[in-house]
Short mmCIF file of C-alpha atoms and ligand atoms in Angstrom, two decimals:
data_model
loop_
_atom_site.label_atom_id
_atom_site.label_comp_id
_atom_site.label_asym_id
_atom_site.label_seq_id
_atom_site.Cartn_x
_atom_site.Cartn_y
_atom_site.Cartn_z
CA MET A 1 -136.56 -67.40 -134.65
CA SER A 2 -137.38 -68.94 -131.28
CA PRO A 3 -139.60 -72.06 -131.44
CA PRO A 4 -143.32 -71.06 -131.55
CA THR A 5 -144.14 -72.40 -128.07
CA TRP A 6 -141.02 -70.86 -126.52
CA SER A 7 -140.97 -68.00 -124.02
CA PRO A 8 -138.30 -66.98 -121.46
CA SER A 9 -140.30 -68.96 -118.86
CA SER A 10 -141.41 -71.96 -120.95
CA TRP A 11 -138.62 -74.02 -119.33
CA ARG A 12 -140.79 -74.09 -116.21
CA GLY A 13 -142.97 -76.71 -117.91
CA HIS A 14 -139.98 -79.11 -118.16
CA PRO A 15 -138.02 -81.04 -115.54
CA ALA A 16 -135.28 -78.72 -114.26
CA GLU A 17 -132.32 -80.53 -112.72
CA HIS A 18 -129.88 -78.98 -110.22
CA GLN A 19 -132.02 -75.98 -109.30
CA PRO A 20 -131.82 -74.72 -105.70
CA GLU A 21 -134.83 -75.18 -103.47
CA TRP A 22 -135.30 -71.63 -102.25
CA PRO A 23 -136.68 -71.97 -98.71
CA ASP A 24 -138.85 -68.84 -98.94
CA GLU A 25 -140.92 -68.61 -102.13
CA ALA A 26 -141.88 -64.94 -101.54
CA ALA A 27 -138.20 -63.97 -101.27
CA ALA A 28 -137.41 -65.97 -104.42
CA GLU A 29 -140.19 -64.22 -106.34
CA ALA A 30 -138.97 -60.83 -105.14
CA ALA A 31 -135.43 -61.59 -106.36
CA ARG A 32 -136.75 -62.86 -109.71
CA SER A 33 -138.67 -59.65 -110.32
CA ARG A 34 -135.72 -57.48 -109.33
CA LEU A 35 -133.53 -59.31 -111.85
CA LYS A 36 -136.10 -58.62 -114.55
CA ALA A 37 -135.73 -54.90 -113.86
CA MET A 38 -131.91 -54.91 -114.06
CA LEU A 39 -129.94 -53.60 -117.02
CA PRO A 40 -128.68 -56.24 -119.46
CA LEU A 41 -125.01 -57.12 -118.85
CA VAL A 42 -124.23 -57.67 -122.52
CA PHE A 43 -125.68 -56.33 -125.73
CA ALA A 44 -127.24 -58.64 -128.33
CA GLY A 45 -124.95 -57.20 -131.02
CA GLU A 46 -121.94 -58.40 -129.03
CA ALA A 47 -123.35 -61.92 -128.82
CA ARG A 48 -123.76 -61.79 -132.61
CA GLN A 49 -120.14 -60.67 -133.02
CA LEU A 50 -118.96 -63.58 -130.92
CA LYS A 51 -121.17 -65.90 -132.96
CA ALA A 52 -119.50 -64.60 -136.13
CA SER A 53 -116.06 -65.27 -134.61
CA LEU A 54 -117.14 -68.76 -133.60
CA ALA A 55 -118.35 -69.32 -137.17
CA GLU A 56 -114.72 -68.75 -138.17
CA VAL A 57 -113.76 -71.46 -135.69
CA ALA A 58 -116.41 -73.81 -137.08
CA GLY A 59 -114.95 -73.22 -140.54
CA GLY A 60 -111.42 -74.13 -139.42
CA ARG A 61 -110.05 -70.60 -139.65
CA ALA A 62 -109.72 -69.78 -135.94
CA PHE A 63 -109.36 -71.41 -132.55
CA LEU A 64 -111.35 -71.01 -129.32
CA LEU A 65 -109.67 -70.50 -125.94
CA GLN A 66 -112.33 -70.68 -123.23
CA ALA A 67 -110.97 -70.58 -119.71
CA GLY A 68 -111.40 -69.35 -116.17
CA ASP A 69 -112.44 -70.43 -112.70
CA CYS A 70 -114.39 -73.56 -111.96
CA ALA A 71 -116.50 -71.41 -109.66
CA GLU A 72 -116.09 -67.65 -109.23
CA SER A 73 -116.10 -66.48 -105.64
CA PHE A 74 -117.91 -63.67 -103.82
CA HIS A 75 -114.97 -63.54 -101.38
CA ASP A 76 -111.97 -63.63 -103.71
CA PHE A 77 -113.13 -60.68 -105.77
CA SER A 78 -110.64 -57.96 -106.63
CA ALA A 79 -109.19 -56.00 -109.53
CA ILE A 80 -105.94 -57.91 -109.06
CA THR A 81 -107.55 -61.35 -109.44
CA ILE A 82 -109.30 -60.24 -112.62
CA ARG A 83 -106.16 -58.62 -114.01
CA GLU A 84 -104.02 -61.69 -113.34
CA LYS A 85 -106.57 -63.94 -115.04
CA LEU A 86 -106.64 -61.63 -118.04
CA LYS A 87 -102.84 -61.59 -118.20
CA ILE A 88 -102.58 -65.34 -118.45
CA MET A 89 -105.36 -65.43 -121.04
CA LEU A 90 -103.49 -62.85 -123.14
CA GLN A 91 -100.20 -64.72 -122.72
CA MET A 92 -101.74 -68.03 -123.71
CA SER A 93 -103.39 -66.56 -126.75
CA ALA A 94 -100.17 -64.78 -127.81
CA VAL A 95 -98.34 -68.13 -127.62
CA MET A 96 -101.06 -69.93 -129.54
CA ILE A 97 -101.41 -67.29 -132.25
CA TYR A 98 -97.66 -66.96 -132.66
CA GLY A 99 -97.10 -70.71 -132.76
CA SER A 100 -99.92 -71.57 -135.12
CA THR A 101 -100.56 -68.32 -137.04
CA THR A 102 -104.26 -68.89 -136.40
CA PRO A 103 -106.54 -66.30 -134.76
CA VAL A 104 -107.70 -67.15 -131.23
CA VAL A 105 -111.19 -66.30 -129.97
CA LYS A 106 -110.92 -65.57 -126.25
CA VAL A 107 -113.84 -66.42 -123.96
CA GLY A 108 -113.58 -66.27 -120.15
CA ARG A 109 -115.40 -68.46 -117.68
CA ILE A 110 -116.02 -65.16 -115.95
CA ALA A 111 -118.62 -62.60 -114.87
CA GLY A 112 -121.34 -65.15 -114.08
CA GLN A 113 -119.72 -68.52 -113.27
CA PHE A 114 -121.36 -68.70 -109.85
CA ALA A 115 -123.59 -71.82 -109.95
CA LYS A 116 -122.44 -75.44 -109.85
CA ALA A 117 -124.15 -78.72 -110.67
CA ARG A 118 -122.94 -81.43 -108.31
CA THR A 119 -123.09 -85.17 -108.77
CA ALA A 120 -123.76 -85.89 -105.08
CA PRO A 121 -126.40 -83.96 -103.12
CA THR A 122 -124.26 -83.99 -99.98
CA GLU A 123 -120.56 -83.83 -99.10
CA THR A 124 -118.74 -84.70 -95.89
CA ILE A 125 -116.34 -82.12 -94.49
CA ASP A 126 -114.39 -82.95 -91.33
CA GLY A 127 -116.82 -85.74 -90.57
CA VAL A 128 -119.94 -83.56 -90.98
CA GLU A 129 -122.38 -84.29 -93.79
CA LEU A 130 -123.60 -81.09 -95.49
CA PRO A 131 -125.55 -80.16 -98.61
CA SER A 132 -122.99 -80.02 -101.47
CA PHE A 133 -121.63 -76.60 -102.36
CA ARG A 134 -123.59 -75.26 -105.35
CA GLY A 135 -121.84 -71.95 -105.99
CA HIS A 136 -121.97 -68.52 -104.41
CA MET A 137 -125.04 -67.58 -106.42
CA VAL A 138 -126.90 -70.17 -104.29
CA HIS A 139 -125.25 -70.17 -100.85
CA ASP A 140 -121.97 -69.73 -99.00
CA ASP A 141 -119.22 -72.33 -99.06
CA ALA A 142 -118.56 -72.32 -95.29
CA PRO A 143 -118.89 -75.87 -93.94
CA THR A 144 -121.97 -75.31 -91.80
CA ALA A 145 -125.59 -76.24 -92.37
CA VAL A 146 -126.66 -72.58 -91.98
CA ALA A 147 -124.22 -71.37 -94.64
CA ARG A 148 -125.53 -73.94 -97.10
CA VAL A 149 -129.16 -72.74 -97.01
CA PRO A 150 -130.00 -71.31 -100.47
CA ASP A 151 -130.64 -67.57 -100.49
CA PRO A 152 -132.20 -65.99 -103.63
CA GLU A 153 -130.75 -62.53 -102.79
CA ARG A 154 -127.44 -64.04 -103.88
CA MET A 155 -128.65 -63.90 -107.48
CA ILE A 156 -128.72 -60.11 -107.14
CA GLN A 157 -125.24 -60.08 -105.63
CA ALA A 158 -124.01 -62.31 -108.47
CA TYR A 159 -125.49 -59.87 -110.96
CA HIS A 160 -123.68 -56.90 -109.37
CA GLN A 161 -120.38 -58.76 -109.18
CA ALA A 162 -120.74 -59.84 -112.82
CA ALA A 163 -121.47 -56.23 -113.83
CA ALA A 164 -118.39 -54.91 -112.03
CA THR A 165 -116.19 -57.71 -113.40
CA LEU A 166 -117.37 -57.09 -116.93
CA ASN A 167 -116.81 -53.38 -116.56
CA LEU A 168 -113.20 -53.88 -115.50
CA LEU A 169 -112.64 -56.46 -118.22
CA ARG A 170 -113.86 -53.98 -120.83
CA ALA A 171 -111.62 -51.28 -119.34
CA PHE A 172 -108.55 -53.53 -119.45
CA THR A 173 -109.18 -54.94 -122.92
CA LYS A 174 -110.13 -51.65 -124.58
CA GLY A 175 -108.15 -49.17 -122.50
CA GLY A 176 -104.54 -50.06 -123.28
CA PHE A 177 -103.69 -52.95 -120.94
CA ALA A 178 -104.13 -55.52 -123.71
CA ASP A 179 -102.15 -53.47 -126.25
CA LEU A 180 -99.73 -55.78 -128.07
CA ASN A 181 -96.95 -53.30 -127.32
CA ARG A 182 -97.28 -54.45 -123.69
CA VAL A 183 -96.75 -58.11 -124.52
CA HIS A 184 -93.77 -58.31 -122.11
CA MET A 185 -95.75 -56.86 -119.24
CA TRP A 186 -98.27 -59.72 -119.17
CA ASN A 187 -95.53 -62.00 -117.85
CA GLN A 188 -96.02 -62.11 -114.08
CA GLU A 189 -92.98 -62.31 -111.87
CA PHE A 190 -93.57 -65.85 -110.66
CA VAL A 191 -94.11 -66.99 -114.25
CA ALA A 192 -91.21 -65.05 -115.79
CA SER A 193 -88.66 -66.91 -113.67
CA SER A 194 -89.83 -70.34 -114.89
CA PRO A 195 -88.64 -72.10 -118.09
CA GLN A 196 -92.01 -71.52 -119.77
CA GLY A 197 -91.92 -67.88 -118.66
CA GLN A 198 -88.52 -67.49 -120.33
CA ARG A 199 -89.80 -69.22 -123.45
CA TYR A 200 -92.65 -66.70 -123.43
CA GLU A 201 -90.15 -63.82 -123.12
CA ARG A 202 -88.50 -64.97 -126.34
CA ILE A 203 -91.81 -64.97 -128.20
CA ALA A 204 -92.71 -61.57 -126.75
CA SER A 205 -89.41 -60.20 -128.02
CA GLU A 206 -90.09 -61.67 -131.46
CA ILE A 207 -93.51 -60.02 -131.51
CA GLU A 208 -91.93 -56.70 -130.53
CA ARG A 209 -89.39 -57.05 -133.31
CA ALA A 210 -92.17 -57.79 -135.79
CA LEU A 211 -93.98 -54.62 -134.69
CA ARG A 212 -90.80 -52.57 -135.02
CA PHE A 213 -90.17 -54.11 -138.45
CA MET A 214 -93.63 -53.12 -139.66
CA ALA A 215 -93.22 -49.60 -138.30
CA ALA A 216 -89.81 -49.34 -139.98
CA ILE A 217 -91.20 -50.16 -143.41
CA GLY A 218 -93.84 -47.48 -142.96
CA ILE A 219 -96.94 -49.36 -141.81
CA ASP A 220 -98.92 -47.03 -139.56
CA LEU A 221 -99.47 -49.15 -136.46
CA GLY A 222 -101.11 -46.36 -134.50
CA ASP A 223 -104.37 -46.85 -136.38
CA ALA A 224 -104.45 -50.66 -136.28
CA GLN A 225 -107.12 -51.25 -133.66
CA SER A 226 -106.40 -54.97 -133.43
CA LEU A 227 -102.94 -54.16 -132.04
CA HIS A 228 -104.28 -52.01 -129.26
CA GLN A 229 -107.51 -53.70 -128.18
CA VAL A 230 -108.75 -57.27 -127.85
CA ASP A 231 -112.13 -58.89 -127.42
CA VAL A 232 -112.44 -61.08 -124.35
CA TRP A 233 -115.98 -62.38 -124.20
CA THR A 234 -117.80 -63.65 -121.12
CA SER A 235 -119.37 -67.07 -120.56
CA HIS A 236 -120.71 -69.26 -117.79
CA GLU A 237 -122.71 -72.43 -117.34
CA GLY A 238 -126.34 -71.42 -117.74
CA LEU A 239 -127.39 -73.59 -114.84
CA LEU A 240 -129.56 -71.50 -112.55
CA LEU A 241 -132.54 -70.78 -114.74
CA ASP A 242 -134.18 -68.22 -112.42
CA TYR A 243 -131.09 -66.07 -113.06
CA GLU A 244 -130.94 -66.69 -116.81
CA GLU A 245 -134.66 -66.07 -117.29
CA GLY A 246 -134.39 -62.89 -115.22
CA LEU A 247 -131.77 -61.49 -117.62
CA THR A 248 -133.48 -62.51 -120.85
CA ARG A 249 -134.25 -59.53 -123.07
CA ARG A 250 -135.71 -59.00 -126.52
CA ASP A 251 -133.24 -57.31 -128.87
CA SER A 252 -134.75 -54.09 -130.17
CA THR A 253 -133.04 -54.31 -133.57
CA THR A 254 -133.95 -57.88 -134.53
CA GLY A 255 -136.82 -58.71 -132.16
CA ASP A 256 -134.93 -61.87 -131.13
CA TRP A 257 -134.47 -63.03 -127.53
CA TYR A 258 -131.02 -63.03 -125.95
CA ASP A 259 -129.75 -64.18 -122.58
CA CYS A 260 -128.05 -60.93 -121.56
CA SER A 261 -126.22 -62.43 -118.55
CA GLY A 262 -123.17 -63.27 -120.71
CA HIS A 263 -122.04 -63.46 -124.31
CA MET A 264 -121.91 -67.26 -124.47
CA LEU A 265 -123.67 -69.74 -122.19
CA TRP A 266 -123.12 -73.45 -121.97
CA ILE A 267 -125.24 -76.37 -120.85
CA GLY A 268 -123.51 -78.74 -118.43
CA GLU A 269 -123.06 -82.48 -118.70
CA ARG A 270 -125.67 -83.02 -115.99
CA THR A 271 -128.40 -80.85 -117.51
CA ARG A 272 -128.37 -81.69 -121.22
CA GLN A 273 -131.49 -83.92 -121.17
CA LEU A 274 -133.38 -83.37 -124.44
CA ASP A 275 -136.74 -82.93 -122.73
CA GLY A 276 -135.22 -80.96 -119.84
CA ALA A 277 -135.62 -77.33 -118.86
CA HIS A 278 -132.12 -76.26 -119.90
CA ILE A 279 -132.41 -77.42 -123.51
CA GLU A 280 -135.86 -75.81 -123.67
CA TYR A 281 -134.58 -72.46 -122.38
CA PHE A 282 -131.45 -72.33 -124.56
CA SER A 283 -133.33 -73.38 -127.69
CA GLY A 284 -135.02 -69.97 -127.67
CA VAL A 285 -132.24 -67.46 -126.98
CA HIS A 286 -129.94 -66.43 -129.82
CA ASN A 287 -126.54 -66.32 -128.05
CA PRO A 288 -123.80 -68.71 -129.02
CA ILE A 289 -124.45 -71.83 -126.92
CA GLY A 290 -122.13 -74.57 -125.71
CA CYS A 291 -123.06 -78.06 -124.57
CA LYS A 292 -120.80 -80.46 -122.70
CA LEU A 293 -120.63 -84.05 -123.93
CA GLY A 294 -119.39 -86.70 -121.51
CA PRO A 295 -118.70 -90.42 -122.03
CA THR A 296 -122.39 -91.38 -122.11
CA ALA A 297 -123.17 -89.13 -125.09
CA THR A 298 -124.28 -91.06 -128.19
CA PRO A 299 -124.21 -90.05 -131.87
CA GLU A 300 -128.02 -89.78 -131.67
CA ASP A 301 -127.66 -87.34 -128.74
CA VAL A 302 -125.40 -85.17 -130.89
CA VAL A 303 -127.87 -85.12 -133.76
CA ASP A 304 -130.87 -84.48 -131.50
CA LEU A 305 -129.15 -81.80 -129.41
CA ALA A 306 -127.93 -80.01 -132.52
CA GLU A 307 -131.41 -80.20 -134.07
CA ARG A 308 -132.96 -78.67 -130.92
CA LEU A 309 -130.31 -76.01 -130.37
CA ASN A 310 -129.37 -75.21 -133.95
CA PRO A 311 -132.17 -76.18 -136.34
CA ALA A 312 -131.08 -73.46 -138.79
CA ARG A 313 -127.56 -74.98 -138.93
CA GLU A 314 -126.03 -71.59 -138.27
CA ALA A 315 -122.23 -71.74 -137.95
CA GLY A 316 -121.05 -70.33 -134.60
CA ARG A 317 -124.33 -70.98 -132.80
CA LEU A 318 -123.35 -74.33 -131.29
CA THR A 319 -120.11 -75.40 -129.62
CA LEU A 320 -119.92 -79.02 -128.51
CA ILE A 321 -117.46 -79.47 -125.68
CA SER A 322 -116.09 -83.00 -125.41
CA ARG A 323 -115.04 -84.11 -121.88
CA MET A 324 -114.48 -87.83 -122.23
CA GLY A 325 -111.37 -88.44 -120.14
CA ALA A 326 -107.85 -88.96 -121.46
CA GLY A 327 -108.27 -92.73 -121.55
CA ARG A 328 -111.46 -92.70 -123.63
CA VAL A 329 -111.48 -89.69 -125.93
CA ARG A 330 -109.81 -91.53 -128.83
CA GLU A 331 -112.50 -94.21 -128.75
CA LEU A 332 -115.61 -92.20 -127.85
CA LEU A 333 -115.23 -88.95 -129.79
CA PRO A 334 -114.89 -90.08 -133.44
CA PRO A 335 -118.48 -91.43 -133.74
CA LEU A 336 -119.79 -88.11 -132.39
CA LEU A 337 -117.71 -86.07 -134.84
CA ARG A 338 -119.01 -88.25 -137.65
CA ALA A 339 -122.64 -87.86 -136.55
CA ALA A 340 -122.40 -84.05 -136.61
CA ARG A 341 -120.76 -84.07 -140.01
CA GLU A 342 -123.34 -86.43 -141.49
CA ALA A 343 -126.13 -84.28 -140.09
CA GLY A 344 -124.63 -81.24 -141.82
CA GLN A 345 -124.16 -79.46 -138.50
CA PRO A 346 -121.43 -76.79 -138.60
CA VAL A 347 -120.52 -77.12 -134.91
CA VAL A 348 -117.41 -75.91 -133.15
CA TRP A 349 -115.71 -78.89 -131.50
CA ALA A 350 -113.88 -78.01 -128.30
CA CYS A 351 -112.05 -80.13 -125.76
CA ASP A 352 -112.56 -79.81 -122.01
CA PRO A 353 -109.63 -81.92 -120.72
CA MET A 354 -110.46 -81.08 -117.11
CA HIS A 355 -113.77 -82.53 -115.99
CA ALA A 356 -113.34 -86.23 -116.72
CA ASN A 357 -109.82 -86.37 -115.30
CA VAL A 358 -110.41 -85.52 -111.64
CA PHE A 359 -109.35 -87.87 -108.89
CA LYS A 360 -108.76 -87.76 -105.14
CA THR A 361 -105.34 -88.30 -103.60
CA ASP A 362 -104.93 -90.76 -100.73
CA THR A 363 -105.26 -87.82 -98.39
CA GLY A 364 -108.59 -86.88 -99.99
CA ILE A 365 -107.56 -83.85 -102.07
CA LYS A 366 -109.36 -83.42 -105.39
CA THR A 367 -106.83 -82.92 -108.17
CA ARG A 368 -105.89 -83.47 -111.83
CA ARG A 369 -102.60 -84.37 -113.47
CA PHE A 370 -101.12 -81.93 -115.97
CA GLU A 371 -99.83 -84.80 -118.14
CA VAL A 372 -103.29 -86.38 -118.29
CA ILE A 373 -104.84 -83.04 -119.28
CA VAL A 374 -102.31 -82.78 -122.14
CA ASP A 375 -103.05 -86.39 -123.09
CA GLU A 376 -106.79 -85.71 -123.43
CA ILE A 377 -106.07 -82.70 -125.65
CA GLU A 378 -103.75 -84.82 -127.80
CA GLY A 379 -106.44 -87.50 -128.06
CA PHE A 380 -108.93 -84.85 -129.08
CA PHE A 381 -106.64 -83.62 -131.88
CA GLU A 382 -106.09 -87.23 -133.01
CA ALA A 383 -109.83 -87.97 -133.08
CA CYS A 384 -110.48 -84.80 -135.07
CA ARG A 385 -107.75 -85.64 -137.55
CA GLU A 386 -109.17 -89.16 -137.98
CA GLU A 387 -112.61 -87.78 -138.80
CA GLY A 388 -111.54 -84.75 -140.81
CA ALA A 389 -113.01 -82.37 -138.22
CA TRP A 390 -111.34 -79.13 -137.20
CA PRO A 391 -110.12 -79.28 -133.57
CA GLY A 392 -111.75 -75.99 -132.71
CA GLY A 393 -110.62 -75.21 -129.21
CA VAL A 394 -109.98 -75.92 -125.57
CA HIS A 395 -112.09 -75.28 -122.48
CA LEU A 396 -109.98 -74.99 -119.33
CA GLU A 397 -110.13 -74.21 -115.63
CA PHE A 398 -107.28 -71.89 -114.68
CA THR A 399 -106.33 -69.01 -112.47
CA GLY A 400 -103.63 -66.34 -112.70
CA ASP A 401 -102.46 -67.14 -109.19
CA ALA A 402 -99.66 -69.43 -108.03
CA VAL A 403 -102.03 -72.06 -106.66
CA THR A 404 -101.13 -75.72 -106.13
CA GLU A 405 -104.27 -77.53 -107.23
CA CYS A 406 -103.26 -79.61 -110.28
CA LEU A 407 -100.28 -81.97 -110.17
CA GLY A 408 -97.29 -81.90 -112.50
CA GLY A 409 -96.31 -79.71 -115.42
CA ALA A 410 -92.83 -78.38 -116.10
CA ASP A 411 -93.15 -76.72 -112.72
CA THR A 412 -93.87 -80.09 -111.06
CA VAL A 413 -96.46 -79.55 -108.36
CA LEU A 414 -96.04 -82.62 -106.16
CA GLU A 415 -98.70 -84.44 -104.20
CA GLU A 416 -97.19 -83.40 -100.87
CA SER A 417 -97.27 -79.71 -101.85
CA LEU A 418 -100.90 -79.69 -103.03
CA SER A 419 -102.23 -78.34 -99.75
CA SER A 420 -99.74 -75.44 -99.61
CA ASN A 421 -101.90 -73.13 -101.73
CA TYR A 422 -105.09 -75.00 -102.53
CA MET A 423 -107.65 -72.22 -102.93
CA THR A 424 -110.37 -73.38 -105.32
CA LEU A 425 -114.02 -73.37 -104.29
CA CYS A 426 -114.74 -76.40 -106.41
CA ASP A 427 -112.48 -78.12 -108.99
CA PRO A 428 -108.65 -77.88 -109.13
CA ARG A 429 -107.38 -75.23 -111.56
CA LEU A 430 -104.18 -74.92 -113.57
CA ASN A 431 -101.95 -72.21 -112.13
CA ALA A 432 -100.46 -69.51 -114.37
CA ARG A 433 -97.25 -71.45 -115.09
CA GLN A 434 -99.09 -74.65 -115.89
CA SER A 435 -101.49 -72.69 -118.13
CA LEU A 436 -98.65 -71.13 -120.10
CA ASP A 437 -96.96 -74.53 -120.35
CA LEU A 438 -100.21 -75.94 -121.72
CA ALA A 439 -100.47 -73.12 -124.26
CA PHE A 440 -97.10 -74.16 -125.73
CA HIS A 441 -98.35 -77.76 -126.09
CA VAL A 442 -101.60 -76.62 -127.69
CA ALA A 443 -99.77 -74.26 -130.07
CA GLU A 444 -97.70 -77.19 -131.35
CA LEU A 445 -100.76 -79.35 -131.83
CA MET A 446 -102.52 -76.49 -133.62
CA ARG A 447 -99.61 -75.94 -135.95
CA ASP A 448 -99.65 -79.58 -137.02
CA ALA A 449 -103.43 -79.91 -137.06
CA TRP A 450 -105.31 -80.99 -140.10
CA LYS A 451 -106.95 -77.99 -141.76
CA PRO A 452 -110.13 -78.16 -143.80
CA THR A 453 -109.38 -77.39 -147.42
CA THR A 454 -112.91 -76.51 -148.43
CA GLU A 455 -115.35 -74.04 -146.91
CA MET A 456 -117.56 -75.67 -144.28
C1 PEP B 1 -117.88 -77.23 -115.34
O1 PEP B 1 -117.57 -76.88 -116.49
O2 PEP B 1 -117.56 -76.57 -114.34
C2 PEP B 1 -118.59 -78.51 -115.15
C3 PEP B 1 -119.23 -78.79 -114.04
O3 PEP B 1 -118.49 -79.31 -116.21
P1 PEP B 1 -119.36 -80.59 -116.65
O4 PEP B 1 -120.77 -80.11 -116.81
O5 PEP B 1 -118.71 -80.96 -117.95
O6 PEP B 1 -119.17 -81.64 -115.60
CO1 CO B 2 -115.23 -77.51 -112.78
#
């Protein structure tokens, strides 16, 4: 049940951080009412299925892989980009499942990740101070003052791009592309030639052998749907509340409200204020919800956030995404894990090793080090082990392309080569090789992870 005073627009009575100031209120109102007339992008029953899968994660029986762009682009939008992202997601999950024999719940930062919260209101590009880039749902990224004026029509464009992306994702995941018999074909050329690509080939061959073995002993694999189709769910930061409200629908079977812009939505580090508009809005929709927790989060914050977002203590409803920084996760996370446990909150704990590990090179390029990303994940697993919590998943920024945005990895992207293919609109992403490399590290950690022995 939604709280009694809640409605899809009740957030408007609370302070809303990081919302665009639409210059023309009539145009904004027109866009809001058009969104309200659009078809839902996802069905409430799907959000419930994802919640059930996340309940498995909360209980220590599955793992969450949430990954995708920092910011999706209106310009770099093609079937190929989506396919390559899906390939690396499928490869990573094959490696993780094979290495740990634990199911992996796959959630993309995709089909809606168009709005960004920014720490600084302005940024300086080539000596010119401009409003910070806030995502293509708000304005264009070109470095001119005109391009940075918010335009509410972009919410409609974001909706259409999300619809088309989701459609293709469904086609790929249900139409044969994700069939386990194609496990070799997910290895892209530029990945296959690398050491981690070759390591993947060996696992793919093992999986093929296992399938042939099962067929040989008479198991009918043709009917096993889980071999031929996968679920890849959509998620984005539910930042721009005009958009989220516009796509809020009441489910006809249960009467409950759902945010039908994506299967899972998360609340960012900058908008998790307890009395703020984002917590108000997400307290009333029934999707699975994530919330980022940075270094300032206290045990009381965890208890209060969980009480607001998951008063019924429903497993799978709430995912808390720790992003403390590699140097601090071992110290800062354990008290939070303890607070959730003592409050009887069955949360999924996930690790975002990206957002607290960004730095600028001497030449001013924003980047992250692969080794530091791995270190934060290791620290997360250690903290979970110390507190007897299940390390439920990772939340990553990646792309299927051969970009040079993060430093290091087996592939060793060097500082001087960063600018050779630096394409991101916002934060630096792992390229496909680095992502696969990371999956091998995570699979090892998962295999050795502490497992809950009793039902949670
Ligand atoms: C993000 O996930 O893109 C992001 C901005 O993260 P955070 O809210 O944790 O800073
Ligand atoms: Co980011």
